[in-house]
Coordinates of N, CA and C and ligand atoms in Angstrom, one line a residue:
X1 N 157.6 -121.3 51.8 CA 158.3 -121.6 53.1 C 157.2 -122.1 54.1
X2 N 157.4 -123.1 54.8 CA 156.4 -123.6 55.7 C 156.4 -122.7 57.0
X3 N 155.2 -122.7 57.6 CA 155.1 -121.8 58.8 C 156.0 -122.3 59.9
X4 N 156.2 -123.7 60.0 CA 157.0 -124.2 61.1 C 158.4 -123.7 61.0
X5 N 159.0 -123.8 59.8 CA 160.4 -123.5 59.6 C 160.6 -122.0 59.7
X6 N 159.6 -121.2 59.4 CA 159.8 -119.7 59.4 C 159.6 -119.1 60.8
X7 N 159.2 -119.9 61.7 CA 159.0 -119.4 63.1 C 160.2 -119.8 64.0
X8 N 160.9 -118.9 64.6 CA 162.0 -119.4 65.5 C 161.5 -120.2 66.6
X9 N 162.2 -121.3 67.0 CA 161.8 -122.1 68.1 C 162.3 -121.4 69.4
X10 N 163.5 -120.8 69.2 CA 164.2 -120.1 70.4 C 164.6 -118.7 70.0
X11 N 164.1 -117.7 70.7 CA 164.6 -116.3 70.5 C 165.4 -115.9 71.7
X12 N 166.5 -115.3 71.4 CA 167.4 -114.7 72.5 C 167.3 -113.2 72.3
X13 N 167.3 -112.4 73.4 CA 167.2 -111.0 73.3 C 168.2 -110.3 74.2
X14 N 169.0 -109.4 73.6 CA 169.9 -108.5 74.4 C 169.0 -107.2 74.5
X15 N 168.6 -107.0 75.8 CA 167.6 -105.9 76.0 C 168.4 -104.7 76.3
X16 N 168.8 -104.0 75.3 CA 169.7 -102.8 75.5 C 169.0 -101.5 75.2
X17 N 169.5 -100.4 75.8 CA 169.0 -99.1 75.5 C 168.1 -98.5 76.6
X18 N 168.0 -99.1 77.8 CA 167.2 -98.5 78.9 C 167.7 -97.1 79.3
X19 N 169.0 -97.0 79.4 CA 169.7 -95.8 79.9 C 169.4 -94.6 78.9
X20 N 169.6 -94.9 77.6 CA 169.4 -93.9 76.6 C 168.0 -93.5 76.4
X21 N 167.1 -94.5 76.6 CA 165.6 -94.2 76.6 C 165.3 -93.2 77.6
X22 N 165.9 -93.3 78.8 CA 165.6 -92.4 79.9 C 166.3 -91.0 79.6
X23 N 167.5 -91.1 79.2 CA 168.3 -89.9 78.9 C 167.6 -89.0 77.9
X24 N 167.0 -89.6 76.9 CA 166.3 -88.8 75.9 C 165.1 -88.1 76.5
X25 N 164.6 -88.6 77.6 CA 163.5 -87.9 78.3 C 163.9 -87.1 79.5
X26 N 165.2 -86.9 79.6 CA 165.8 -86.2 80.8 C 165.4 -86.8 82.1
X27 N 165.4 -88.1 82.1 CA 165.0 -88.9 83.3 C 166.3 -89.7 83.8
X28 N 166.3 -90.1 85.1 CA 167.4 -90.9 85.5 C 167.4 -92.3 84.8
X29 N 168.6 -92.8 84.7 CA 168.7 -94.1 84.0 C 167.9 -95.2 84.6
X30 N 167.7 -95.1 86.0 CA 166.9 -96.1 86.7 C 165.5 -96.2 86.2
X31 N 165.0 -95.0 85.8 CA 163.6 -95.0 85.2 C 163.5 -95.8 84.0
X32 N 164.6 -95.8 83.2 CA 164.7 -96.6 82.0 C 164.7 -98.1 82.3
X33 N 165.3 -98.4 83.4 CA 165.4 -99.8 83.8 C 164.0 -100.3 84.3
X34 N 163.3 -99.4 85.0 CA 161.9 -99.8 85.5 C 161.0 -100.0 84.3
X35 N 161.1 -99.1 83.3 CA 160.3 -99.2 82.1 C 160.7 -100.5 81.3
X36 N 162.0 -100.7 81.3 CA 162.5 -101.9 80.6 C 162.0 -103.2 81.2
X37 N 162.0 -103.3 82.5 CA 161.5 -104.5 83.2 C 160.0 -104.7 82.9
X38 N 159.3 -103.6 82.8 CA 157.8 -103.8 82.5 C 157.6 -104.3 81.1
X39 N 158.6 -104.0 80.2 CA 158.5 -104.5 78.9 C 158.7 -106.0 78.7
X40 N 159.3 -106.6 79.7 CA 159.6 -108.1 79.7 C 158.3 -108.9 79.6
X41 N 157.4 -108.5 80.5 CA 156.1 -109.2 80.5 C 155.4 -109.3 79.2
X42 N 155.5 -108.1 78.5 CA 154.8 -107.9 77.2 C 155.4 -108.9 76.2
X43 N 156.7 -109.0 76.2 CA 157.4 -109.8 75.2 C 157.2 -111.3 75.5
X44 N 157.2 -111.6 76.8 CA 156.9 -113.0 77.2 C 155.6 -113.4 76.7
X45 N 154.6 -112.6 76.9 CA 153.2 -112.9 76.4 C 153.2 -113.0 74.9
X46 N 153.8 -112.1 74.2 CA 153.7 -112.1 72.8 C 154.4 -113.3 72.2
X47 N 155.4 -113.8 72.9 CA 156.1 -115.1 72.4 C 155.2 -116.3 72.7
X48 N 154.6 -116.3 73.9 CA 153.8 -117.4 74.3 C 152.6 -117.5 73.3
X49 N 152.0 -116.3 73.0 CA 150.9 -116.3 72.1 C 151.2 -116.9 70.7
X50 N 152.5 -116.8 70.3 CA 152.9 -117.3 69.0 C 153.5 -118.7 69.0
X51 N 153.4 -119.3 70.2 CA 153.9 -120.7 70.3 C 155.4 -120.8 70.2
X52 N 156.1 -119.7 70.5 CA 157.5 -119.7 70.6 C 157.9 -120.4 71.9
X53 N 158.7 -121.5 71.8 CA 158.9 -122.3 73.0 C 159.9 -121.8 74.0
X54 N 160.9 -121.2 73.4 CA 162.1 -120.8 74.2 C 162.4 -119.3 74.0
X55 N 162.5 -118.6 75.2 CA 162.9 -117.2 75.1 C 164.0 -117.0 76.2
X56 N 165.1 -116.4 75.7 CA 166.3 -116.2 76.6 C 166.6 -114.7 76.6
X57 N 166.6 -114.1 77.8 CA 166.7 -112.7 77.9 C 168.0 -112.3 78.7
X58 N 168.8 -111.4 78.1 CA 170.1 -111.0 78.8 C 169.7 -109.8 79.7
X59 N 169.8 -110.1 81.0 CA 169.4 -109.1 82.0 C 170.6 -108.4 82.6
X60 N 171.7 -109.1 82.8 CA 172.8 -108.5 83.5 C 174.1 -109.3 83.1
X61 N 175.1 -108.6 82.5 CA 176.3 -109.3 82.1 C 177.3 -109.3 83.1
X62 N 178.3 -110.2 82.9 CA 179.4 -110.2 83.9 C 180.2 -108.9 83.9
X63 N 180.0 -108.1 82.9 CA 180.7 -106.8 82.8 C 179.9 -105.7 83.4
X64 N 178.6 -105.9 83.6 CA 177.7 -104.9 84.1 C 178.0 -104.5 85.6
X65 N 178.8 -105.3 86.3 CA 179.3 -104.9 87.6 C 180.1 -103.7 87.6
X66 N 180.7 -103.3 86.4 CA 181.5 -102.1 86.3 C 180.7 -100.8 86.4
X67 N 179.4 -100.9 86.4 CA 178.5 -99.7 86.4 C 178.5 -99.2 87.9
X68 N 178.0 -97.9 88.0 CA 178.0 -97.3 89.3 C 177.2 -98.2 90.3
X69 N 177.6 -98.3 91.6 CA 177.0 -99.2 92.5 C 175.5 -99.0 92.6
X70 N 175.0 -97.7 92.6 CA 173.6 -97.5 92.7 C 172.8 -98.1 91.6
X71 N 173.4 -98.0 90.4 CA 172.7 -98.6 89.2 C 172.6 -100.1 89.4
X72 N 173.7 -100.7 89.8 CA 173.8 -102.2 90.0 C 172.7 -102.6 91.0
X73 N 172.6 -101.8 92.1 CA 171.7 -102.2 93.1 C 170.2 -102.0 92.7
X74 N 170.0 -101.0 91.8 CA 168.6 -100.8 91.3 C 168.3 -102.1 90.4
X75 N 169.2 -102.5 89.6 CA 169.0 -103.7 88.8 C 168.7 -104.9 89.6
X76 N 169.4 -105.1 90.7 CA 169.1 -106.2 91.6 C 167.7 -106.1 92.2
X77 N 167.4 -104.9 92.7 CA 166.1 -104.7 93.3 C 165.0 -105.0 92.3
X78 N 165.2 -104.6 91.0 CA 164.2 -104.8 90.0 C 164.0 -106.3 89.7
X79 N 165.1 -107.0 89.8 CA 165.0 -108.5 89.6 C 164.2 -109.1 90.7
X80 N 164.5 -108.7 91.9 CA 163.7 -109.3 93.1 C 162.2 -109.0 92.9
X81 N 161.9 -107.7 92.6 CA 160.5 -107.2 92.4 C 159.8 -108.0 91.3
X82 N 160.6 -108.2 90.2 CA 160.0 -108.9 89.1 C 159.6 -110.4 89.5
X83 N 160.5 -111.0 90.2 CA 160.2 -112.4 90.7 C 159.0 -112.4 91.6
X84 N 158.9 -111.4 92.5 CA 157.8 -111.3 93.4 C 156.5 -111.1 92.7
X85 N 156.5 -110.1 91.8 CA 155.2 -109.6 91.2 C 154.7 -110.5 90.0
X86 N 155.6 -110.9 89.2 CA 155.2 -111.4 87.9 C 155.2 -113.0 87.8
X87 N 156.0 -113.6 88.7 CA 156.2 -115.1 88.5 C 154.9 -115.9 88.7
X88 N 154.0 -115.4 89.7 CA 152.8 -116.2 89.9 C 151.9 -116.2 88.6
X89 N 151.8 -115.0 88.0 CA 151.0 -114.9 86.8 C 151.6 -115.7 85.7
X90 N 152.9 -115.5 85.5 CA 153.5 -116.2 84.4 C 153.4 -117.7 84.6
X91 N 153.6 -118.1 85.8 CA 153.5 -119.6 86.1 C 152.1 -120.1 85.7
X92 N 151.1 -119.4 86.0 CA 149.7 -119.8 85.7 C 149.5 -119.9 84.2
X93 N 150.4 -119.2 83.5 CA 150.3 -119.2 82.0 C 151.2 -120.3 81.4
X94 N 151.9 -121.0 82.3 CA 152.7 -122.1 81.8 C 154.2 -121.8 81.5
X95 N 154.6 -120.7 82.1 CA 156.0 -120.2 81.9 C 156.9 -121.0 82.8
X96 N 158.0 -121.5 82.3 CA 159.0 -122.2 83.2 C 160.2 -121.2 83.2
X97 N 160.6 -120.8 84.4 CA 161.8 -119.9 84.5 C 163.1 -120.7 84.9
X98 N 164.1 -120.3 84.2 CA 165.5 -120.7 84.5 C 166.3 -119.5 84.6
X99 N 167.3 -119.5 85.4 CA 168.3 -118.4 85.4 C 169.6 -119.0 85.2
X100 N 170.3 -118.4 84.2 CA 171.7 -118.8 83.9 C 172.7 -117.7 84.2
X101 N 173.9 -118.1 84.6 CA 174.9 -117.1 85.0 C 175.4 -117.5 86.4
X102 N 176.4 -116.8 86.9 CA 177.0 -117.1 88.2 C 176.2 -116.4 89.3
X103 N 175.2 -117.1 89.8 CA 174.3 -116.5 90.8 C 174.9 -116.3 92.2
X104 N 176.1 -117.0 92.4 CA 176.7 -116.9 93.7 C 177.1 -115.5 94.1
X105 N 177.2 -114.6 93.1 CA 177.6 -113.2 93.4 C 176.4 -112.4 93.8
X106 N 175.2 -112.9 93.7 CA 174.0 -112.1 94.1 C 173.7 -112.1 95.6
X107 N 173.0 -111.1 96.0 CA 172.5 -111.1 97.4 C 171.7 -112.3 97.7
X108 N 171.8 -112.8 99.0 CA 171.2 -114.1 99.4 C 169.7 -114.1 99.1
X109 N 169.0 -113.0 99.4 CA 167.6 -113.0 99.2 C 167.2 -113.2 97.7
X110 N 168.0 -112.6 96.8 CA 167.8 -112.8 95.4 C 168.1 -114.2 95.0
X111 N 169.1 -114.8 95.5 CA 169.4 -116.2 95.2 C 168.3 -117.1 95.6
X112 N 167.7 -116.8 96.8 CA 166.6 -117.6 97.3 C 165.4 -117.5 96.5
X113 N 165.1 -116.3 96.0 CA 163.9 -116.1 95.2 C 164.1 -116.7 93.9
X114 N 165.3 -116.7 93.3 CA 165.5 -117.3 92.0 C 165.2 -118.8 92.2
X115 N 165.8 -119.4 93.2 CA 165.7 -120.9 93.4 C 164.2 -121.2 93.6
X116 N 163.5 -120.4 94.3 CA 162.0 -120.7 94.6 C 161.2 -120.6 93.3
X117 N 161.5 -119.5 92.5 CA 160.8 -119.4 91.2 C 161.1 -120.5 90.3
X118 N 162.3 -120.9 90.2 CA 162.7 -122.1 89.3 C 161.9 -123.3 89.8
X119 N 161.9 -123.5 91.1 CA 161.3 -124.7 91.6 C 159.8 -124.7 91.4
X120 N 159.2 -123.5 91.6 CA 157.7 -123.4 91.5 C 157.3 -123.5 90.0
X121 N 158.1 -123.3 89.1 CA 157.7 -123.3 87.7 C 158.3 -124.5 86.9
X122 N 159.0 -125.4 87.7 CA 159.7 -126.5 87.0 C 158.8 -127.4 86.2
X123 N 157.6 -127.5 86.5 CA 156.7 -128.4 85.8 C 156.1 -127.8 84.6
X124 N 156.3 -126.5 84.4 CA 155.6 -125.8 83.2 C 156.3 -126.1 81.9
X125 N 155.6 -126.1 80.8 CA 156.2 -126.4 79.5 C 155.8 -125.5 78.4
X126 N 154.9 -124.6 78.6 CA 154.4 -123.7 77.5 C 155.5 -122.9 76.9
X127 N 156.2 -122.1 77.8 CA 157.3 -121.3 77.4 C 158.4 -121.4 78.3
X128 N 159.6 -121.7 77.8 CA 160.8 -121.8 78.6 C 161.5 -120.5 78.6
X129 N 161.3 -119.8 79.7 CA 161.9 -118.4 79.9 C 163.3 -118.5 80.6
X130 N 164.3 -118.1 80.0 CA 165.7 -118.2 80.6 C 166.2 -116.8 80.8
X131 N 166.5 -116.4 82.0 CA 167.0 -115.1 82.2 C 168.5 -115.2 82.5
X132 N 169.3 -114.5 81.7 CA 170.8 -114.6 81.8 C 171.2 -113.4 82.8
X133 N 171.7 -113.7 83.9 CA 172.0 -112.7 85.0 C 173.4 -113.1 85.5
X134 N 174.2 -112.1 85.6 CA 175.7 -112.3 85.8 C 176.2 -113.4 84.9
X135 N 175.8 -113.2 83.7 CA 176.1 -114.2 82.6 C 177.1 -113.6 81.6
X136 N 178.1 -114.4 81.2 CA 179.0 -114.0 80.2 C 179.2 -115.3 79.3
X137 N 179.3 -115.1 78.0 CA 179.6 -116.3 77.2 C 180.9 -116.9 77.5
X138 N 181.9 -116.1 77.8 CA 183.2 -116.6 78.1 C 183.2 -117.4 79.4
X139 N 182.5 -116.8 80.4 CA 182.3 -117.5 81.7 C 181.7 -118.9 81.4
X140 N 180.7 -118.9 80.5 CA 180.0 -120.2 80.3 C 180.9 -121.2 79.7
X141 N 181.7 -120.8 78.7 CA 182.5 -121.8 78.0 C 183.6 -122.3 79.0
X142 N 184.1 -121.4 79.9 CA 185.1 -121.9 80.9 C 184.5 -122.8 81.9
X143 N 183.3 -122.4 82.4 CA 182.7 -123.2 83.5 C 182.3 -124.6 82.9
X144 N 181.9 -124.6 81.6 CA 181.5 -125.9 81.0 C 182.8 -126.8 80.9
X145 N 183.9 -126.2 80.5 CA 185.1 -127.0 80.4 C 185.5 -127.6 81.7
X146 N 185.4 -126.8 82.7 CA 185.8 -127.2 84.1 C 184.8 -128.3 84.5
X147 N 183.5 -128.1 84.3 CA 182.5 -129.1 84.7 C 182.7 -130.4 84.0
X148 N 183.1 -130.3 82.7 CA 183.4 -131.6 82.0 C 184.6 -132.3 82.6
X149 N 185.6 -131.6 82.9 CA 186.8 -132.2 83.5 C 186.5 -132.8 84.9
X150 N 185.7 -132.1 85.7 CA 185.3 -132.7 87.0 C 184.5 -134.0 86.8
X151 N 183.6 -134.0 85.7 CA 182.8 -135.2 85.5 C 183.6 -136.3 84.8
X152 N 184.7 -136.0 84.3 CA 185.5 -137.0 83.6 C 187.0 -136.9 84.0
X153 N 187.2 -137.2 85.3 CA 188.6 -137.0 85.8 C 189.7 -137.7 85.1
X154 N 189.4 -138.9 84.5 CA 190.5 -139.6 83.8 C 190.8 -139.1 82.4
X155 N 190.0 -138.1 81.9 CA 190.2 -137.7 80.5 C 191.1 -136.5 80.4
X156 N 191.6 -136.3 79.2 CA 192.4 -135.1 79.0 C 191.7 -134.3 77.9
X157 N 192.1 -133.1 77.7 CA 191.4 -132.2 76.7 C 191.3 -132.8 75.3
X158 N 192.2 -133.8 75.0 CA 192.1 -134.5 73.7 C 190.8 -135.2 73.6
X159 N 190.2 -135.6 74.7 CA 189.0 -136.4 74.7 C 187.7 -135.5 74.7
X160 N 187.9 -134.2 74.7 CA 186.8 -133.2 74.8 C 186.4 -132.9 73.4
X161 N 185.1 -133.1 73.1 CA 184.5 -132.8 71.8 C 183.4 -131.7 71.9
X162 N 183.0 -131.2 70.8 CA 182.0 -130.1 70.8 C 180.8 -130.5 71.6
X163 N 180.3 -131.7 71.4 CA 179.0 -132.1 72.0 C 179.2 -132.2 73.5
X164 N 180.4 -132.6 74.0 CA 180.7 -132.7 75.4 C 180.6 -131.4 76.1
X165 N 181.3 -130.4 75.4 CA 181.3 -129.1 76.0 C 179.8 -128.5 76.0
X166 N 179.1 -128.7 74.9 CA 177.7 -128.1 74.8 C 176.9 -128.7 75.9
X167 N 177.2 -130.0 76.3 CA 176.4 -130.7 77.3 C 176.6 -130.1 78.7
X168 N 177.7 -129.3 78.9 CA 178.0 -128.7 80.2 C 177.7 -127.2 80.2
X169 N 177.3 -126.6 79.1 CA 177.0 -125.2 79.1 C 175.7 -125.0 79.9
X170 N 175.6 -123.8 80.4 CA 174.4 -123.5 81.2 C 173.1 -123.6 80.5
X171 N 173.2 -123.7 79.1 CA 172.0 -123.8 78.3 C 171.9 -125.3 77.8
X172 N 172.5 -126.2 78.4 CA 172.5 -127.6 77.9 C 171.1 -128.1 77.6
X173 N 170.1 -127.7 78.4 CA 168.8 -128.2 78.1 C 168.0 -127.5 77.1
X174 N 168.6 -126.5 76.5 CA 167.9 -125.6 75.5 C 168.4 -125.8 74.1
X175 N 167.6 -125.7 73.1 CA 168.1 -125.7 71.7 C 168.9 -124.4 71.5
X176 N 169.8 -124.3 70.6 CA 170.5 -123.1 70.3 C 169.5 -122.0 69.8
X177 N 169.7 -120.8 70.1 CA 168.8 -119.8 69.6 C 168.7 -119.7 68.0
X178 N 167.5 -119.6 67.5 CA 167.4 -119.4 66.0 C 167.6 -117.9 65.7
X179 N 167.0 -117.1 66.6 CA 167.0 -115.6 66.3 C 167.5 -114.9 67.5
X180 N 168.5 -114.0 67.3 CA 169.0 -113.1 68.4 C 168.6 -111.7 68.0
X181 N 167.9 -111.1 68.9 CA 167.5 -109.7 68.7 C 168.3 -108.8 69.7
X182 N 168.9 -107.8 69.1 CA 169.5 -106.8 70.0 C 168.9 -105.4 69.8
X183 N 168.3 -104.9 70.8 CA 167.7 -103.5 70.7 C 168.8 -102.5 71.0
X184 N 168.5 -101.2 70.8 CA 169.4 -100.2 71.2 C 170.5 -99.7 70.2
X185 N 170.5 -100.3 69.0 CA 171.3 -99.7 68.0 C 172.7 -100.2 67.9
X186 N 173.2 -101.0 68.8 CA 174.6 -101.5 68.7 C 174.6 -102.8 68.0
X187 N 175.6 -103.1 67.2 CA 175.7 -104.3 66.4 C 176.8 -105.2 67.0
X188 N 176.6 -105.6 68.3 CA 177.6 -106.5 68.9 C 176.9 -107.4 69.8
X189 N 177.7 -108.5 70.2 CA 177.1 -109.6 71.1 C 177.3 -109.3 72.5
X190 N 178.3 -108.4 72.9 CA 178.6 -108.1 74.3 C 178.7 -109.3 75.2
X191 N 179.3 -110.3 74.7 CA 179.6 -111.5 75.6 C 178.3 -112.3 76.0
X192 N 177.3 -112.3 75.1 CA 176.1 -113.1 75.4 C 176.4 -114.5 75.0
X193 N 175.5 -115.2 74.3 CA 175.6 -116.6 74.1 C 176.6 -116.9 73.0
X194 N 177.9 -116.8 73.3 CA 179.0 -116.9 72.3 C 179.0 -118.2 71.5
X195 N 179.0 -119.3 72.3 CA 179.0 -120.7 71.7 C 177.7 -121.0 71.0
X196 N 176.6 -120.6 71.7 CA 175.3 -121.1 71.2 C 174.8 -120.3 70.0
X197 N 175.4 -119.1 69.7 CA 174.9 -118.3 68.6 C 175.7 -118.6 67.3
X198 N 176.4 -119.8 67.2 CA 177.3 -120.1 66.1 C 176.5 -119.9 64.8
X199 N 175.2 -120.3 64.7 CA 174.4 -120.3 63.5 C 173.1 -119.5 63.7
X200 N 173.1 -118.6 64.7 CA 171.9 -117.9 65.0 C 171.8 -116.7 64.0
X201 N 170.5 -116.4 63.6 CA 170.3 -115.2 62.8 C 170.3 -114.0 63.7
X202 N 171.1 -113.0 63.3 CA 171.3 -111.8 64.2 C 170.5 -110.6 63.7
X203 N 169.7 -110.1 64.6 CA 168.8 -109.0 64.2 C 169.1 -107.8 65.1
X204 N 169.6 -106.7 64.5 CA 170.0 -105.5 65.3 C 169.0 -104.4 65.0
X205 N 168.4 -103.8 66.0 CA 167.3 -102.9 65.8 C 167.6 -101.6 66.6
X206 N 167.3 -100.4 66.1 CA 167.6 -99.2 66.7 C 166.7 -98.9 68.0
X207 N 165.5 -99.4 68.0 CA 164.6 -99.1 69.1 C 165.3 -99.4 70.4
X208 N 165.0 -98.5 71.4 CA 165.5 -98.8 72.7 C 164.6 -99.9 73.4
X209 N 165.1 -100.7 74.3 CA 164.3 -101.8 74.8 C 163.0 -101.4 75.3
X210 N 162.8 -100.3 76.1 CA 161.5 -100.0 76.6 C 160.5 -99.7 75.5
X211 N 160.9 -99.4 74.3 CA 160.0 -99.1 73.2 C 159.7 -100.4 72.3
X212 N 160.4 -101.5 72.6 CA 160.3 -102.7 71.8 C 159.0 -103.4 72.2
X213 N 158.0 -103.4 71.3 CA 156.7 -103.9 71.7 C 156.4 -105.1 70.7
X214 N 155.1 -105.5 70.8 CA 154.7 -106.7 70.0 C 154.9 -106.4 68.5
X215 N 154.6 -105.2 68.1 CA 154.7 -104.9 66.7 C 156.2 -105.0 66.3
X216 N 157.1 -104.6 67.2 CA 158.5 -104.7 66.9 C 158.9 -106.2 66.8
X217 N 158.3 -107.0 67.6 CA 158.6 -108.4 67.6 C 158.2 -109.0 66.3
X218 N 157.0 -108.6 65.9 CA 156.4 -109.1 64.6 C 157.4 -108.8 63.4
X219 N 157.9 -107.5 63.5 CA 158.9 -107.1 62.4 C 160.1 -108.1 62.4
X220 N 160.6 -108.4 63.6 CA 161.7 -109.2 63.7 C 161.4 -110.6 63.2
X221 N 160.2 -111.1 63.5 CA 159.8 -112.4 63.0 C 159.6 -112.5 61.5
X222 N 159.1 -111.4 60.9 CA 159.0 -111.3 59.5 C 160.4 -111.3 58.8
X223 N 161.3 -110.6 59.4 CA 162.7 -110.6 58.9 C 163.3 -112.0 59.0
X224 N 163.1 -112.6 60.1 CA 163.6 -114.0 60.3 C 163.1 -115.0 59.3
X225 N 161.8 -114.8 59.0 CA 161.1 -115.7 58.0 C 161.7 -115.6 56.6
X226 N 162.4 -114.5 56.3 CA 162.9 -114.2 55.0 C 164.4 -114.8 54.9
X227 N 165.0 -115.2 56.0 CA 166.4 -115.7 56.0 C 166.4 -117.1 55.4
X228 N 167.5 -117.4 54.7 CA 167.8 -118.7 54.2 C 168.9 -119.2 55.1
X229 N 168.6 -120.3 55.9 CA 169.6 -120.8 56.8 C 170.3 -122.0 56.2
X230 N 171.6 -121.8 55.9 CA 172.3 -122.8 55.1 C 173.2 -123.8 55.9
X231 N 173.6 -123.3 57.1 CA 174.4 -124.1 58.0 C 175.6 -124.7 57.3
X232 N 176.2 -123.9 56.4 CA 177.4 -124.4 55.7 C 177.1 -125.0 54.3
X233 N 175.8 -125.3 54.0 CA 175.5 -126.0 52.8 C 175.3 -124.9 51.7
X234 N 175.0 -125.4 50.5 CA 174.7 -124.4 49.4 C 173.2 -124.2 49.3
X235 N 172.8 -123.1 48.6 CA 171.4 -122.8 48.4 C 170.6 -124.0 47.9
X236 N 171.3 -124.6 46.9 CA 170.6 -125.7 46.2 C 170.3 -126.8 47.2
X237 N 171.2 -127.1 48.1 CA 171.0 -128.2 49.1 C 169.9 -127.9 50.0
X238 N 169.7 -126.6 50.3 CA 168.7 -126.3 51.3 C 167.3 -125.9 50.7
X239 N 167.3 -125.7 49.4 CA 166.0 -125.3 48.8 C 165.0 -126.4 48.9
X240 N 163.7 -126.0 49.0 CA 162.7 -127.1 49.1 C 162.7 -127.8 47.7
X241 N 162.5 -129.2 47.8 CA 162.5 -130.0 46.6 C 161.4 -129.5 45.6
X242 N 161.6 -129.3 44.3 CA 160.6 -128.8 43.4 C 159.5 -129.8 43.3
X243 N 158.2 -129.3 43.2 CA 157.1 -130.3 43.1 C 157.0 -130.7 41.6
X244 N 156.6 -131.9 41.4 CA 156.5 -132.5 40.0 C 155.5 -131.7 39.2
X245 N 155.9 -131.3 38.0 CA 154.9 -130.6 37.1 C 153.8 -131.6 36.7
X246 N 152.6 -131.1 36.7 CA 151.5 -132.0 36.3 C 151.0 -131.7 34.9
Ligands
IPE301 C1 170.3 -102.4 79.1 O1 170.2 -101.1 79.0 C2 170.1 -102.9 80.5 C3 171.3 -103.5 81.1 C4 172.5 -103.6 80.5 C5 171.2 -104.1 82.4 P1 171.4 -100.1 79.3 O2 171.4 -99.8 80.7 O3 172.7 -100.7 78.8 O4 171.0 -98.9 78.4 P2 172.0 -98.0 77.6 O5 172.8 -98.9 76.6 O6 173.0 -97.3 78.5 O7 171.1 -97.0 76.9
IPE302 C1 174.5 -105.8 77.1 O1 174.3 -104.5 77.2 C2 174.1 -106.5 78.4 C3 172.7 -106.5 78.7 C4 171.7 -106.1 77.9 C5 172.3 -107.1 79.9 P1 175.5 -103.5 77.6 O2 174.9 -102.1 77.6 O3 176.1 -103.9 78.9 O4 176.5 -103.7 76.4 P2 177.7 -102.8 75.9 O5 178.6 -102.5 77.1 O6 177.2 -101.5 75.3 O7 178.4 -103.6 74.9
MG303 MG1 173.7 -100.6 77.0

């Protein structure tokens, strides 16, 4: 197997398990979130070092508003702090930040910081870091359908094809993820990139997100390299052509 094909171009991560990480240590859940936020930098670097071009992180789902208000507000504060502290360094390393999700629900200062960080890093190309915040896969499909209708007022749904919808998703500029990692031991998607993960390899690992380090990433990459991606074809169709016997 060639090195190119065995390395994912785009990794998506559901960073789950911060609360249980803290609970195990008799600490408040918020400490888990602080620790989890610190882990983001590590994984961004580990991906950049391996020439992985796209990394998409699930930071806050459309359903996470159901959590206690203090926890929601800690998560918002951490996001602001992250943008304040880490973006300059990451930008100098060539990271381009995009945020997907309905940001209109965020406090005004957070919205402003997001816009500023996106603008400041727009020219970077080394690693495309996408943070999904107030994001839901169902929201994305619905907003894409509406956006398509707005852009094509004379059309009806009969004119809507898969590629049209994909072009209006919030990830329209990104390739679909090759590998989805979920930490924290659950085997579910929790409304993440529903459309985009149609053919993504799904890797569920028990480690809580604050414990997921470079070695854990390497394990996930090794697992990914062993997968045969058929996209509906047969094994024979996707097997590398045999080399001629000499
Ligand atoms: C993931 O960790 C962080 C967010 C969802 C924002 P959790 O907070 O869900 O941690 P657990 O699943 O309760 O352990
Ligand atoms: C998924 O984790 C969302 C994020 C990691 C941001 P949750 O902790 O919200 O998922 P469920 O509720 O256990 O499915
Ligand atoms: Mg959770």
